[in-house]
């Protein structure tokens, strides 16, 4: 019998989240083909310990320093090494691995994602905010380290699969589809009264709270336009958004000869993750299968930018360049958190981003320190805008 191949070493940054769970599901289904090097989380210490224990992870890092004692206690009888604090999360990202899932939510994932890229193997990128804030740096660092950066975001993964990278000039348009979220047909008046519970109830996808709110405002698609502009260098004007409520077609590429290639799959994040996990091979995955006959109908419509003003903000930020996308992202994170805390209303989220973009100047972001500075400044200004709006609230 031929010897079985060495297991692939994998790390999961953001292991306790929605993407983390889908990733673990695929890895657990792969038997002894994988060995877990590092897993990380922010505060869910018991969950992180359970993941480390069941997977035999070599290292577990919790971002909240105060939880080091608890993590150590939980894993005392295991060989797993433990660490705490943002430095420990970065250390986890730097460990030797053949594949790293970057699935921390928000700009908090910036430094760990960059560390994983510098470590240089294959990085599956779910943490779109890192690419929004520092896309050029991430791509540059990947080129230096030889890291293969694979998009795990479903739309970008679909585009990646049908993109003829050797004939970028022949591309007329890249389309990202959008489900339209829970308020696709809602009036602005209805949206004004939306609660966090309604906003996170996504019609097709089960995701973390922040990205669910982003889908409801369509800021998610705005972030994805910026993400796509870094991954696929065709120019922002060639990246379009089309609303497709069934979430079956995830991305399309139109070529100059009239051909249109589309990536389809049932709405299940395990499919794009499995693609990145096996790339360039393909593994057997347990994700939901697409039943075209049962689906029966696929519909498409242009997005309504009057009801969803978030969509145009991506283009404003890309054209402004420098720190503008950092400001957009930071203000959105602050505003989403304030909405989830019921300090501002649903429509205030995008208004906060607009106001913050208008009052924060654009500076160059040539290195990661400049990105982090711009992120901090935008957060401070966005908090002020939130405070003003919350004082105005009834
Ligand atoms: P989630 O909230 O379910 O999980 C986030 C993970 O990040 C958790 O493990 C959490 O512990 C960790 N985390 C949060 N703040 C942190 C911090 N300050 N330091 C270290 N770790 C921290 O989010 P999710 O839905 O899994 O999304 C993760 C990323 O993937 C986001 O960038 C999101 O936009 C992207 N994404 C998600 C989906 C999806 O279906 N869920 C689809 C496409 C892209
Ligand atoms: Mg997406």
GROMACS .gro file of C-alpha atoms and ligand atoms in nm:
model
  439
    1UNK     CA    1   0.000   0.000   0.000
    2UNK     CA    2   0.141   0.345  -0.081
    3UNK     CA    3   0.217   0.553   0.230
    4UNK     CA    4  -0.060   0.802   0.310
    5UNK     CA    5   0.042   1.161   0.231
    6UNK     CA    6   0.141   1.400   0.510
    7UNK     CA    7  -0.161   1.577   0.657
    8UNK     CA    8  -0.205   1.939   0.547
    9UNK     CA    9  -0.135   2.188   0.824
   10UNK     CA   10  -0.418   2.438   0.857
   11UNK     CA   11  -0.488   2.738   1.082
   12UNK     CA   12  -0.822   2.910   1.138
   13UNK     CA   13  -0.828   3.275   1.244
   14UNK     CA   14  -1.178   3.345   1.375
   15UNK     CA   15  -1.251   2.978   1.446
   16UNK     CA   16  -1.559   3.046   1.662
   17UNK     CA   17  -1.743   3.247   1.395
   18UNK     CA   18  -1.981   3.149   1.121
   19UNK     CA   19  -1.704   3.102   0.860
   20UNK     CA   20  -1.491   2.931   1.124
   21UNK     CA   21  -1.771   2.678   1.185
   22UNK     CA   22  -1.814   2.606   0.812
   23UNK     CA   23  -1.437   2.560   0.779
   24UNK     CA   24  -1.423   2.324   1.077
   25UNK     CA   25  -1.711   2.124   0.933
   26UNK     CA   26  -1.514   2.063   0.611
   27UNK     CA   27  -1.195   1.983   0.799
   28UNK     CA   28  -1.367   1.744   1.038
   29UNK     CA   29  -1.516   1.571   0.734
   30UNK     CA   30  -1.167   1.525   0.591
   31UNK     CA   31  -1.056   1.270   0.851
   32UNK     CA   32  -0.679   1.259   0.899
   33UNK     CA   33  -0.606   1.463   0.587
   34UNK     CA   34  -0.567   1.779   0.797
   35UNK     CA   35  -0.374   1.875   1.107
   36UNK     CA   36  -0.476   2.192   1.292
   37UNK     CA   37  -0.190   2.422   1.378
   38UNK     CA   38  -0.363   2.729   1.526
   39UNK     CA   39  -0.714   2.844   1.614
   40UNK     CA   40  -0.814   3.189   1.741
   41UNK     CA   41  -1.116   3.374   1.882
   42UNK     CA   42  -1.194   3.706   2.047
   43UNK     CA   43  -1.388   3.624   2.366
   44UNK     CA   44  -1.562   3.285   2.330
   45UNK     CA   45  -1.306   3.107   2.544
   46UNK     CA   46  -1.504   2.789   2.616
   47UNK     CA   47  -1.588   2.744   2.248
   48UNK     CA   48  -1.228   2.803   2.146
   49UNK     CA   49  -1.106   2.551   2.405
   50UNK     CA   50  -1.359   2.292   2.282
   51UNK     CA   51  -1.242   2.344   1.921
   52UNK     CA   52  -0.876   2.315   2.023
   53UNK     CA   53  -0.947   2.002   2.224
   54UNK     CA   54  -1.153   1.825   1.957
   55UNK     CA   55  -0.911   1.909   1.674
   56UNK     CA   56  -0.588   1.863   1.873
   57UNK     CA   57  -0.474   2.213   1.768
   58UNK     CA   58  -0.109   2.291   1.844
   59UNK     CA   59  -0.187   2.650   1.949
   60UNK     CA   60  -0.499   2.837   2.066
   61UNK     CA   61  -0.501   3.216   2.097
   62UNK     CA   62  -0.771   3.434   2.251
   63UNK     CA   63  -0.765   3.806   2.163
   64UNK     CA   64  -0.903   3.921   2.499
   65UNK     CA   65  -0.601   3.915   2.734
   66UNK     CA   66  -0.817   3.882   3.044
   67UNK     CA   67  -0.918   3.534   2.933
   68UNK     CA   68  -0.571   3.379   2.932
   69UNK     CA   69  -0.617   3.211   3.273
   70UNK     CA   70  -0.947   3.059   3.172
   71UNK     CA   71  -0.812   2.930   2.840
   72UNK     CA   72  -0.509   2.782   3.017
   73UNK     CA   73  -0.735   2.614   3.273
   74UNK     CA   74  -0.969   2.476   3.004
   75UNK     CA   75  -0.679   2.321   2.811
   76UNK     CA   76  -0.453   2.226   3.104
   77UNK     CA   77  -0.476   1.851   3.035
   78UNK     CA   78  -0.404   1.884   2.661
   79UNK     CA   79  -0.083   1.941   2.465
   80UNK     CA   80  -0.228   2.263   2.312
   81UNK     CA   81  -0.013   2.569   2.379
   82UNK     CA   82  -0.216   2.880   2.468
   83UNK     CA   83  -0.174   3.256   2.425
   84UNK     CA   84  -0.378   3.573   2.471
   85UNK     CA   85  -0.392   3.926   2.333
   86UNK     CA   86  -0.368   4.066   1.981
   87UNK     CA   87   0.002   3.964   1.966
   88UNK     CA   88  -0.092   3.603   2.034
   89UNK     CA   89  -0.349   3.610   1.752
   90UNK     CA   90  -0.076   3.739   1.519
   91UNK     CA   91   0.158   3.468   1.643
   92UNK     CA   92  -0.110   3.212   1.552
   93UNK     CA   93  -0.130   3.365   1.204
   94UNK     CA   94   0.248   3.342   1.163
   95UNK     CA   95   0.276   2.972   1.246
   96UNK     CA   96   0.389   2.744   0.967
   97UNK     CA   97   0.080   2.620   0.788
   98UNK     CA   98  -0.008   2.504   0.438
   99UNK     CA   99  -0.343   2.685   0.443
  100UNK     CA  100  -0.480   2.964   0.662
  101UNK     CA  101  -0.843   3.072   0.683
  102UNK     CA  102  -0.854   3.448   0.755
  103UNK     CA  103  -1.204   3.481   0.904
  104UNK     CA  104  -1.179   3.746   1.175
  105UNK     CA  105  -1.452   4.004   1.130
  106UNK     CA  106  -1.364   4.368   1.071
  107UNK     CA  107  -1.043   4.570   1.069
  108UNK     CA  108  -0.936   4.366   1.375
  109UNK     CA  109  -0.834   4.107   1.117
  110UNK     CA  110  -0.592   4.341   0.943
  111UNK     CA  111  -0.269   4.257   1.128
  112UNK     CA  112  -0.335   3.882   1.163
  113UNK     CA  113  -0.433   3.851   0.794
  114UNK     CA  114  -0.118   4.037   0.694
  115UNK     CA  115   0.090   3.809   0.919
  116UNK     CA  116  -0.066   3.503   0.754
  117UNK     CA  117   0.012   3.645   0.410
  118UNK     CA  118   0.374   3.714   0.509
  119UNK     CA  119   0.403   3.357   0.636
  120UNK     CA  120   0.342   3.276   0.272
  121UNK     CA  121   0.149   2.966   0.172
  122UNK     CA  122  -0.218   2.970   0.084
  123UNK     CA  123  -0.450   3.219   0.257
  124UNK     CA  124  -0.825   3.186   0.212
  125UNK     CA  125  -0.958   3.536   0.259
  126UNK     CA  126  -1.300   3.579   0.417
  127UNK     CA  127  -1.199   3.891   0.612
  128UNK     CA  128  -1.299   4.135   0.336
  129UNK     CA  129  -1.246   4.439   0.561
  130UNK     CA  130  -0.869   4.367   0.557
  131UNK     CA  131  -0.867   4.390   0.179
  132UNK     CA  132  -1.090   4.699   0.182
  133UNK     CA  133  -0.852   4.880   0.419
  134UNK     CA  134  -0.518   4.761   0.287
  135UNK     CA  135  -0.578   4.582  -0.042
  136UNK     CA  136  -0.268   4.711  -0.218
  137UNK     CA  137  -0.043   4.623   0.076
  138UNK     CA  138  -0.193   4.275   0.109
  139UNK     CA  139  -0.147   4.198  -0.263
  140UNK     CA  140   0.206   4.341  -0.259
  141UNK     CA  141   0.303   4.136   0.048
  142UNK     CA  142   0.153   3.823  -0.108
  143UNK     CA  143   0.367   3.876  -0.416
  144UNK     CA  144   0.677   3.918  -0.198
  145UNK     CA  145   0.617   3.610   0.017
  146UNK     CA  146   0.482   3.391  -0.263
  147UNK     CA  147   0.152   3.355  -0.079
  148UNK     CA  148  -0.149   3.247  -0.286
  149UNK     CA  149  -0.442   3.462  -0.184
  150UNK     CA  150  -0.774   3.291  -0.260
  151UNK     CA  151  -1.108   3.469  -0.216
  152UNK     CA  152  -1.349   3.282   0.012
  153UNK     CA  153  -1.624   3.543  -0.021
  154UNK     CA  154  -1.884   3.363  -0.234
  155UNK     CA  155  -1.914   3.625  -0.511
  156UNK     CA  156  -1.538   3.671  -0.547
  157UNK     CA  157  -1.478   3.300  -0.530
  158UNK     CA  158  -1.729   3.246  -0.813
  159UNK     CA  159  -1.563   3.520  -1.021
  160UNK     CA  160  -1.217   3.375  -0.947
  161UNK     CA  161  -1.334   3.037  -1.078
  162UNK     CA  162  -1.464   3.175  -1.411
  163UNK     CA  163  -1.207   3.451  -1.464
  164UNK     CA  164  -0.960   3.410  -1.747
  165UNK     CA  165  -0.672   3.573  -1.560
  166UNK     CA  166  -0.447   3.563  -1.869
  167UNK     CA  167  -0.696   3.767  -2.069
  168UNK     CA  168  -0.791   4.047  -1.830
  169UNK     CA  169  -0.811   4.282  -2.132
  170UNK     CA  170  -1.091   4.072  -2.280
  171UNK     CA  171  -1.317   4.130  -1.978
  172UNK     CA  172  -1.607   4.370  -2.033
  173UNK     CA  173  -1.764   4.343  -1.691
  174UNK     CA  174  -1.744   4.156  -1.363
  175UNK     CA  175  -2.080   4.115  -1.188
  176UNK     CA  176  -2.121   4.056  -0.818
  177UNK     CA  177  -2.468   3.940  -0.725
  178UNK     CA  178  -2.654   4.067  -0.418
  179UNK     CA  179  -2.949   3.898  -0.252
  180UNK     CA  180  -3.094   4.238  -0.164
  181UNK     CA  181  -3.113   4.131   0.202
  182UNK     CA  182  -3.420   4.138   0.427
  183UNK     CA  183  -3.528   4.488   0.312
  184UNK     CA  184  -3.503   4.435  -0.063
  185UNK     CA  185  -3.859   4.554  -0.118
  186UNK     CA  186  -3.897   4.770   0.191
  187UNK     CA  187  -3.969   5.143   0.179
  188UNK     CA  188  -3.729   5.387   0.347
  189UNK     CA  189  -3.999   5.448   0.609
  190UNK     CA  190  -4.012   5.076   0.686
  191UNK     CA  191  -3.633   5.060   0.705
  192UNK     CA  192  -3.625   5.359   0.942
  193UNK     CA  193  -3.813   5.147   1.197
  194UNK     CA  194  -3.611   4.827   1.145
  195UNK     CA  195  -3.484   4.654   1.460
  196UNK     CA  196  -3.152   4.467   1.492
  197UNK     CA  197  -3.346   4.139   1.504
  198UNK     CA  198  -3.511   4.216   1.168
  199UNK     CA  199  -3.188   4.338   1.012
  200UNK     CA  200  -2.991   4.023   1.095
  201UNK     CA  201  -3.261   3.788   0.964
  202UNK     CA  202  -3.109   3.722   0.622
  203UNK     CA  203  -3.335   3.546   0.369
  204UNK     CA  204  -3.071   3.306   0.226
  205UNK     CA  205  -2.750   3.301   0.428
  206UNK     CA  206  -2.674   3.230   0.792
  207UNK     CA  207  -2.384   3.460   0.888
  208UNK     CA  208  -2.229   3.659   1.171
  209UNK     CA  209  -2.419   3.965   1.300
  210UNK     CA  210  -2.199   4.234   1.146
  211UNK     CA  211  -2.207   4.102   0.790
  212UNK     CA  212  -2.581   4.033   0.824
  213UNK     CA  213  -2.642   4.401   0.901
  214UNK     CA  214  -2.407   4.493   0.614
  215UNK     CA  215  -2.622   4.281   0.382
  216UNK     CA  216  -2.937   4.459   0.501
  217UNK     CA  217  -2.790   4.805   0.429
  218UNK     CA  218  -2.613   4.669   0.116
  219UNK     CA  219  -2.289   4.810   0.259
  220UNK     CA  220  -2.169   4.450   0.222
  221UNK     CA  221  -2.185   4.492  -0.156
  222UNK     CA  222  -2.008   4.825  -0.129
  223UNK     CA  223  -1.724   4.657   0.063
  224UNK     CA  224  -1.728   4.378  -0.196
  225UNK     CA  225  -1.684   4.622  -0.487
  226UNK     CA  226  -1.368   4.750  -0.316
  227UNK     CA  227  -1.261   4.392  -0.239
  228UNK     CA  228  -1.311   4.297  -0.606
  229UNK     CA  229  -1.118   4.603  -0.727
  230UNK     CA  230  -0.810   4.466  -0.546
  231UNK     CA  231  -0.854   4.102  -0.643
  232UNK     CA  232  -0.941   4.160  -1.009
  233UNK     CA  233  -0.756   4.457  -1.160
  234UNK     CA  234  -1.010   4.561  -1.424
  235UNK     CA  235  -1.098   4.906  -1.287
  236UNK     CA  236  -1.391   4.994  -1.062
  237UNK     CA  237  -1.614   5.097  -1.354
  238UNK     CA  238  -1.607   4.739  -1.484
  239UNK     CA  239  -1.732   4.596  -1.154
  240UNK     CA  240  -2.111   4.588  -1.139
  241UNK     CA  241  -2.372   4.476  -0.890
  242UNK     CA  242  -2.690   4.294  -0.981
  243UNK     CA  243  -2.965   4.196  -0.738
  244UNK     CA  244  -3.044   3.825  -0.752
  245UNK     CA  245  -3.274   3.727  -0.465
  246UNK     CA  246  -3.228   3.350  -0.503
  247UNK     CA  247  -2.850   3.366  -0.426
  248UNK     CA  248  -2.775   3.083  -0.670
  249UNK     CA  249  -2.559   3.272  -0.920
  250UNK     CA  250  -2.281   3.433  -0.717
  251UNK     CA  251  -2.060   3.603  -0.974
  252UNK     CA  252  -2.036   3.647  -1.351
  253UNK     CA  253  -1.772   3.759  -1.598
  254UNK     CA  254  -1.871   3.901  -1.939
  255UNK     CA  255  -1.607   3.887  -2.214
  256UNK     CA  256  -1.572   4.102  -2.527
  257UNK     CA  257  -1.685   3.820  -2.757
  258UNK     CA  258  -2.024   3.820  -2.584
  259UNK     CA  259  -1.958   3.512  -2.367
  260UNK     CA  260  -2.077   3.529  -2.008
  261UNK     CA  261  -1.942   3.279  -1.756
  262UNK     CA  262  -2.119   3.244  -1.425
  263UNK     CA  263  -2.039   3.066  -1.099
  264UNK     CA  264  -2.340   2.889  -0.946
  265UNK     CA  265  -2.391   2.699  -0.623
  266UNK     CA  266  -2.647   2.658  -0.346
  267UNK     CA  267  -2.604   2.936  -0.087
  268UNK     CA  268  -2.370   2.747   0.146
  269UNK     CA  269  -2.032   2.896   0.241
  270UNK     CA  270  -1.882   2.548   0.265
  271UNK     CA  271  -1.865   2.541  -0.118
  272UNK     CA  272  -1.635   2.843  -0.172
  273UNK     CA  273  -1.434   2.747   0.137
  274UNK     CA  274  -1.390   2.391   0.002
  275UNK     CA  275  -1.268   2.538  -0.325
  276UNK     CA  276  -0.997   2.738  -0.146
  277UNK     CA  277  -0.910   2.447   0.084
  278UNK     CA  278  -0.840   2.208  -0.202
  279UNK     CA  279  -0.716   2.454  -0.465
  280UNK     CA  280  -0.600   2.374  -0.730
  281UNK     CA  281  -0.751   2.031  -0.662
  282UNK     CA  282  -1.116   1.963  -0.573
  283UNK     CA  283  -1.231   1.773  -0.266
  284UNK     CA  284  -1.555   1.595  -0.190
  285UNK     CA  285  -1.750   1.847   0.020
  286UNK     CA  286  -2.062   1.804   0.229
  287UNK     CA  287  -2.213   2.136   0.119
  288UNK     CA  288  -2.571   2.168  -0.004
  289UNK     CA  289  -2.618   2.073  -0.370
  290UNK     CA  290  -2.788   2.291  -0.626
  291UNK     CA  291  -3.113   2.144  -0.758
  292UNK     CA  292  -3.176   2.351  -1.070
  293UNK     CA  293  -3.515   2.198  -1.151
  294UNK     CA  294  -3.638   2.262  -0.797
  295UNK     CA  295  -3.504   2.618  -0.813
  296UNK     CA  296  -3.712   2.673  -1.128
  297UNK     CA  297  -3.659   3.047  -1.149
  298UNK     CA  298  -3.360   3.278  -1.138
  299UNK     CA  299  -3.438   3.650  -1.126
  300UNK     CA  300  -3.217   3.955  -1.167
  301UNK     CA  301  -3.282   4.326  -1.119
  302UNK     CA  302  -3.076   4.642  -1.098
  303UNK     CA  303  -3.016   4.768  -0.743
  304UNK     CA  304  -3.209   5.073  -0.623
  305UNK     CA  305  -2.938   5.318  -0.520
  306UNK     CA  306  -3.194   5.565  -0.382
  307UNK     CA  307  -3.319   5.320  -0.122
  308UNK     CA  308  -2.967   5.174  -0.074
  309UNK     CA  309  -2.725   5.470  -0.084
  310UNK     CA  310  -2.445   5.251   0.060
  311UNK     CA  311  -2.382   5.114  -0.289
  312UNK     CA  312  -2.245   5.434  -0.438
  313UNK     CA  313  -2.014   5.497  -0.140
  314UNK     CA  314  -1.770   5.229  -0.254
  315UNK     CA  315  -1.712   5.410  -0.580
  316UNK     CA  316  -1.675   5.745  -0.401
  317UNK     CA  317  -1.415   5.588  -0.170
  318UNK     CA  318  -1.223   5.414  -0.450
  319UNK     CA  319  -1.205   5.736  -0.652
  320UNK     CA  320  -1.093   5.938  -0.348
  321UNK     CA  321  -0.822   5.674  -0.287
  322UNK     CA  322  -0.573   5.677   0.003
  323UNK     CA  323  -0.746   5.636   0.338
  324UNK     CA  324  -1.103   5.685   0.210
  325UNK     CA  325  -1.187   5.309   0.202
  326UNK     CA  326  -1.036   5.278   0.554
  327UNK     CA  327  -1.265   5.559   0.672
  328UNK     CA  328  -1.568   5.402   0.503
  329UNK     CA  329  -1.499   5.068   0.669
  330UNK     CA  330  -1.420   5.206   1.015
  331UNK     CA  331  -1.726   5.433   1.019
  332UNK     CA  332  -1.941   5.140   0.911
  333UNK     CA  333  -1.806   4.917   1.189
  334UNK     CA  334  -1.876   5.188   1.448
  335UNK     CA  335  -2.224   5.254   1.306
  336UNK     CA  336  -2.321   4.885   1.287
  337UNK     CA  337  -2.212   4.833   1.650
  338UNK     CA  338  -2.417   5.141   1.754
  339UNK     CA  339  -2.721   5.009   1.567
  340UNK     CA  340  -2.689   4.664   1.726
  341UNK     CA  341  -2.668   4.843   2.066
  342UNK     CA  342  -2.988   5.033   1.969
  343UNK     CA  343  -2.810   5.369   1.996
  344UNK     CA  344  -2.899   5.469   1.638
  345UNK     CA  345  -3.161   5.365   1.386
  346UNK     CA  346  -3.110   5.146   1.079
  347UNK     CA  347  -3.098   5.434   0.828
  348UNK     CA  348  -2.846   5.615   1.048
  349UNK     CA  349  -2.585   5.349   0.970
  350UNK     CA  350  -2.515   5.465   0.615
  351UNK     CA  351  -2.573   5.830   0.713
  352UNK     CA  352  -2.295   5.796   0.975
  353UNK     CA  353  -2.062   5.656   0.710
  354UNK     CA  354  -2.147   5.941   0.470
  355UNK     CA  355  -2.101   6.208   0.740
  356UNK     CA  356  -1.771   6.057   0.854
  357UNK     CA  357  -1.640   6.037   0.496
  358UNK     CA  358  -1.733   6.403   0.453
  359UNK     CA  359  -1.550   6.524   0.765
  360UNK     CA  360  -1.235   6.308   0.769
  361UNK     CA  361  -0.962   6.413   0.527
  362UNK     CA  362  -0.802   6.162   0.292
  363UNK     CA  363  -0.438   6.078   0.362
  364UNK     CA  364  -0.192   5.838   0.199
  365UNK     CA  365  -0.187   5.485   0.342
  366UNK     CA  366   0.143   5.347   0.219
  367UNK     CA  367   0.210   5.118   0.511
  368UNK     CA  368   0.016   4.931   0.774
  369UNK     CA  369   0.093   5.189   1.045
  370UNK     CA  370  -0.073   5.458   0.832
  371UNK     CA  371  -0.376   5.234   0.777
  372UNK     CA  372  -0.409   5.173   1.152
  373UNK     CA  373  -0.378   5.548   1.224
  374UNK     CA  374  -0.645   5.631   0.965
  375UNK     CA  375  -0.869   5.359   1.106
  376UNK     CA  376  -0.835   5.502   1.460
  377UNK     CA  377  -0.904   5.858   1.347
  378UNK     CA  378  -1.213   5.752   1.147
  379UNK     CA  379  -1.346   5.556   1.446
  380UNK     CA  380  -1.314   5.860   1.675
  381UNK     CA  381  -1.495   6.083   1.427
  382UNK     CA  382  -1.762   5.823   1.359
  383UNK     CA  383  -1.828   5.790   1.736
  384UNK     CA  384  -1.886   6.167   1.749
  385UNK     CA  385  -2.129   6.144   1.458
  386UNK     CA  386  -2.308   5.854   1.627
  387UNK     CA  387  -2.334   6.051   1.950
  388UNK     CA  388  -2.493   6.347   1.771
  389UNK     CA  389  -2.743   6.122   1.595
  390UNK     CA  390  -2.830   5.927   1.908
  391UNK     CA  391  -2.896   6.253   2.098
  392UNK     CA  392  -3.135   6.348   1.820
  393UNK     CA  393  -3.319   6.011   1.838
  394UNK     CA  394  -3.671   6.021   1.987
  395LIG     P1  395  -1.858   3.608   1.305
  395LIG     O1  396  -1.893   3.727   1.384
  395LIG     O2  397  -1.949   3.491   1.304
  395LIG     O3  398  -1.712   3.557   1.354
  395LIG     C1  399  -1.604   3.644   1.365
  395LIG     C2  400  -1.482   3.573   1.423
  395LIG     O4  401  -1.381   3.673   1.442
  395LIG     C3  402  -1.505   3.508   1.559
  395LIG     O5  403  -1.430   3.388   1.568
  395LIG     C4  404  -1.451   3.611   1.658
  395LIG     O6  405  -1.406   3.555   1.778
  395LIG     C5  406  -1.336   3.671   1.578
  395LIG     N1  407  -1.307   3.809   1.619
  395LIG     C6  408  -1.395   3.913   1.625
  395LIG     N2  409  -1.332   4.024   1.670
  395LIG     C7  410  -1.203   3.991   1.691
  395LIG     C8  411  -1.090   4.060   1.739
  395LIG     N3  412  -1.097   4.190   1.778
  395LIG     N4  413  -0.972   3.995   1.747
  395LIG     C9  414  -0.963   3.865   1.713
  395LIG     N5  415  -1.068   3.792   1.669
  395LIG    C10  416  -1.186   3.854   1.659
  395LIG     O7  417  -1.828   3.657   1.156
  395LIG     P2  418  -1.840   3.575   1.019
  395LIG     O8  419  -1.978   3.588   0.966
  395LIG     O9  420  -1.780   3.439   1.035
  395LIG    O10  421  -1.749   3.664   0.924
  395LIG    C11  422  -1.607   3.661   0.930
  395LIG    C12  423  -1.551   3.737   0.810
  395LIG    O11  424  -1.589   3.669   0.692
  395LIG    C13  425  -1.607   3.879   0.796
  395LIG    O12  426  -1.506   3.963   0.747
  395LIG    C14  427  -1.719   3.865   0.693
  395LIG    O13  428  -1.740   3.983   0.621
  395LIG    C15  429  -1.660   3.755   0.604
  395LIG     N6  430  -1.761   3.677   0.532
  395LIG    C16  431  -1.853   3.605   0.600
  395LIG    C17  432  -1.949   3.531   0.532
  395LIG    C18  433  -2.049   3.445   0.606
  395LIG    O14  434  -2.126   3.375   0.542
  395LIG     N7  435  -2.054   3.445   0.738
  395LIG    C19  436  -1.951   3.532   0.392
  395LIG    C20  437  -1.854   3.608   0.325
  395LIG    C21  438  -1.759   3.678   0.396
  396LIG    MG1  439  -2.018   3.793  -0.023
   0.00000   0.00000   0.00000
